[in-house]
Amino acid sequence: MLVHGNNLTQKENHKKKYIDQESRRYLAEIREKYDQWSYNNNQLIGPIKTRQVDDHEIITQRVNWLNDYKDFLDQKHYAEKFDSRSNLHSSVLEEFMYYLFRDLVTSISEHALIGKSHSFKDIFFRPSNYDDMIKKPNAVIEKKDHDFSIGCTIQYNLV
């Protein structure tokens, strides 16, 4: 669920955008800083389900690394080159949330899901008339996209 890393990879591999020399240089600079940020977060374990003495220090360290990386990424020349539509800046927070909760969620359940997801939003019946509603209700189910969520897959058997 490395949303920001995947976003960066897409930009590095795009065939039409970000192919000018300045974009390539900026992406290389960002990649170097990102790889260090990601490595640091992957080396640090916690917090987990059971309270640990160093939980506060772990969270503080993750926040400090986020602030350092975000300050680097928010420099004017990067912000102007990669505008809000590129999601480069917003995807940092999504990935940070993953690092922050990953170990906690997996220590609670091996079936846990963390990151982007879809969920049930609503159900509508849209028949053209009452008779059709009775004979063939034609349900429309809407789903909602979530940039970040914590959940699980529920499996059940219908007997």
CSV table of C-alpha atoms in Angstrom, one decimal:
chain,number,residue,atom,x,y,z
A,1,MET,CA,0.0,0.0,0.0
A,2,LEU,CA,2.8,2.4,-0.8
A,3,VAL,CA,0.5,4.9,-2.5
A,4,HIS,CA,3.0,7.7,-2.7
A,5,GLY,CA,5.8,5.4,-3.9
A,6,ASN,CA,3.5,4.0,-6.6
A,7,ASN,CA,2.6,7.6,-7.6
A,8,LEU,CA,6.2,8.5,-8.0
A,9,THR,CA,6.9,5.3,-10.0
A,10,GLN,CA,4.1,6.2,-12.4
A,11,LYS,CA,5.6,9.6,-13.0
A,12,GLU,CA,9.1,8.2,-13.5
A,13,ASN,CA,7.7,5.7,-16.1
A,14,HIS,CA,5.2,8.0,-17.9
A,15,LYS,CA,5.8,8.1,-21.6
A,16,LYS,CA,4.5,11.6,-22.3
A,17,LYS,CA,4.6,13.6,-19.1
A,18,TYR,CA,7.6,14.5,-17.0
A,19,ILE,CA,10.0,13.6,-19.7
A,20,ASP,CA,11.8,17.0,-19.8
A,21,GLN,CA,15.2,17.3,-18.2
A,22,GLU,CA,14.0,19.4,-15.3
A,23,SER,CA,11.2,16.9,-14.4
A,24,ARG,CA,13.6,14.0,-14.6
A,25,ARG,CA,16.1,15.7,-12.3
A,26,TYR,CA,13.3,16.6,-9.8
A,27,LEU,CA,11.9,13.1,-9.8
A,28,ALA,CA,15.4,11.7,-9.2
A,29,GLU,CA,15.8,14.0,-6.2
A,30,ILE,CA,12.4,13.2,-4.9
A,31,ARG,CA,13.0,9.4,-5.4
A,32,GLU,CA,16.2,9.6,-3.4
A,33,LYS,CA,14.5,11.3,-0.5
A,34,TYR,CA,11.4,9.1,-0.7
A,35,ASP,CA,13.5,5.9,-0.7
A,36,GLN,CA,15.2,7.0,2.5
A,37,TRP,CA,11.8,7.9,4.1
A,38,SER,CA,10.3,4.6,3.1
A,39,TYR,CA,13.3,2.6,4.3
A,40,ASN,CA,13.2,4.4,7.7
A,41,ASN,CA,9.5,3.6,8.1
A,42,ASN,CA,9.9,0.0,7.1
A,43,GLN,CA,12.8,-0.5,9.6
A,44,LEU,CA,10.7,0.8,12.5
A,45,ILE,CA,8.2,-1.6,14.0
A,46,GLY,CA,5.2,-0.4,16.1
A,47,PRO,CA,3.1,0.5,17.7
A,48,ILE,CA,1.3,-2.8,18.0
A,49,LYS,CA,-1.8,-4.1,19.8
A,50,THR,CA,-0.2,-4.4,23.2
A,51,ARG,CA,1.0,-1.2,24.7
A,52,GLN,CA,4.8,-0.8,24.6
A,53,VAL,CA,7.1,1.6,26.5
A,54,ASP,CA,8.4,3.1,23.3
A,55,ASP,CA,5.0,3.6,21.5
A,56,HIS,CA,5.2,7.4,21.9
A,57,GLU,CA,8.8,7.6,20.7
A,58,ILE,CA,7.9,5.5,17.6
A,59,ILE,CA,5.0,7.7,16.7
A,60,THR,CA,7.0,10.8,17.3
A,61,GLN,CA,9.8,9.5,15.0
A,62,ARG,CA,7.4,8.6,12.2
A,63,VAL,CA,5.9,12.1,12.5
A,64,ASN,CA,9.3,13.7,12.4
A,65,TRP,CA,10.3,11.7,9.3
A,66,LEU,CA,7.0,12.8,7.7
A,67,ASN,CA,7.6,16.4,8.4
A,68,ASP,CA,11.1,16.3,7.1
A,69,TYR,CA,10.0,14.6,3.9
A,70,LYS,CA,6.9,16.8,3.4
A,71,ASP,CA,9.0,20.0,3.9
A,72,PHE,CA,11.4,18.7,1.3
A,73,LEU,CA,8.6,17.9,-1.1
A,74,ASP,CA,6.8,21.1,-0.5
A,75,GLN,CA,9.6,23.3,-1.8
A,76,LYS,CA,8.4,25.8,-4.3
A,77,HIS,CA,10.1,24.3,-7.4
A,78,TYR,CA,8.6,20.9,-6.8
A,79,ALA,CA,5.2,22.3,-5.9
A,80,GLU,CA,5.1,24.3,-9.2
A,81,LYS,CA,6.3,21.3,-11.3
A,82,PHE,CA,3.9,18.8,-9.8
A,83,ASP,CA,0.6,20.5,-9.1
A,84,SER,CA,-2.3,19.2,-7.0
A,85,ARG,CA,-3.7,17.2,-9.9
A,86,SER,CA,-0.7,15.0,-9.9
A,87,ASN,CA,-1.5,13.8,-6.3
A,88,LEU,CA,2.2,13.7,-5.5
A,89,HIS,CA,1.8,15.8,-2.4
A,90,SER,CA,-1.5,14.4,-1.2
A,91,SER,CA,-0.4,10.8,-1.5
A,92,VAL,CA,2.3,11.3,1.1
A,93,LEU,CA,-0.3,11.5,3.8
A,94,GLU,CA,-2.0,8.3,2.6
A,95,GLU,CA,1.3,6.4,2.8
A,96,PHE,CA,2.1,7.9,6.2
A,97,MET,CA,-1.2,6.6,7.5
A,98,TYR,CA,-0.2,3.2,6.2
A,99,TYR,CA,3.1,3.3,8.1
A,100,LEU,CA,1.5,4.6,11.2
A,101,PHE,CA,-1.2,1.9,11.5
A,102,ARG,CA,0.3,-1.1,9.6
A,103,ASP,CA,1.8,-2.9,12.6
A,104,LEU,CA,-1.1,-2.2,14.9
A,105,VAL,CA,-3.6,-3.5,12.4
A,106,THR,CA,-1.7,-6.6,11.5
A,107,SER,CA,-1.1,-7.4,15.2
A,108,ILE,CA,-4.9,-7.4,15.7
A,109,SER,CA,-5.8,-9.6,12.7
A,110,GLU,CA,-4.0,-11.3,9.8
A,111,HIS,CA,-7.2,-10.7,7.8
A,112,ALA,CA,-7.0,-6.9,8.2
A,113,LEU,CA,-7.1,-4.6,5.2
A,114,ILE,CA,-5.4,-1.3,5.2
A,115,GLY,CA,-5.3,1.4,2.5
A,116,LYS,CA,-7.5,2.1,-0.5
A,117,SER,CA,-10.9,0.4,-0.5
A,118,HIS,CA,-14.4,0.5,-1.6
A,119,SER,CA,-17.5,0.1,0.6
A,120,PHE,CA,-21.2,-0.1,0.2
A,121,LYS,CA,-22.8,3.3,0.1
A,122,ASP,CA,-26.5,2.9,-0.9
A,123,ILE,CA,-29.1,0.8,-2.7
A,124,PHE,CA,-31.8,2.2,-4.9
A,125,PHE,CA,-34.7,0.6,-6.8
A,126,ARG,CA,-35.4,2.4,-10.0
A,127,PRO,CA,-38.2,0.7,-11.8
A,128,SER,CA,-40.2,2.6,-14.5
A,129,ASN,CA,-43.5,1.8,-12.7
A,130,TYR,CA,-44.9,0.0,-9.7
A,131,ASP,CA,-45.6,-3.3,-11.6
A,132,ASP,CA,-42.0,-3.5,-12.7
A,133,MET,CA,-40.9,-2.9,-9.1
A,134,ILE,CA,-42.8,-6.0,-8.0
A,135,LYS,CA,-41.8,-8.2,-10.9
A,136,LYS,CA,-38.2,-7.1,-11.5
A,137,PRO,CA,-37.0,-4.6,-8.9
A,138,ASN,CA,-33.7,-3.7,-10.7
A,139,ALA,CA,-31.6,-2.7,-7.7
A,140,VAL,CA,-28.7,-0.3,-8.2
A,141,ILE,CA,-26.0,-0.6,-5.6
A,142,GLU,CA,-23.6,2.4,-5.1
A,143,LYS,CA,-20.1,2.0,-3.8
A,144,LYS,CA,-17.9,4.6,-2.2
A,145,ASP,CA,-14.1,4.9,-2.8
A,146,HIS,CA,-11.9,5.5,0.2
A,147,ASP,CA,-8.3,6.8,-0.1
A,148,PHE,CA,-7.5,5.2,3.2
A,149,SER,CA,-9.4,2.9,5.5
A,150,ILE,CA,-8.9,0.1,8.0
A,151,GLY,CA,-11.1,-2.9,7.8
A,152,CYS,CA,-11.3,-6.6,7.1
A,153,THR,CA,-12.8,-9.0,4.7
A,154,ILE,CA,-15.8,-10.9,6.1
A,155,GLN,CA,-16.3,-14.4,4.8
A,156,TYR,CA,-19.5,-16.2,5.3
A,157,ASN,CA,-21.2,-19.3,4.0
A,158,LEU,CA,-24.8,-19.2,2.8
A,159,VAL,CA,-26.4,-22.5,3.6
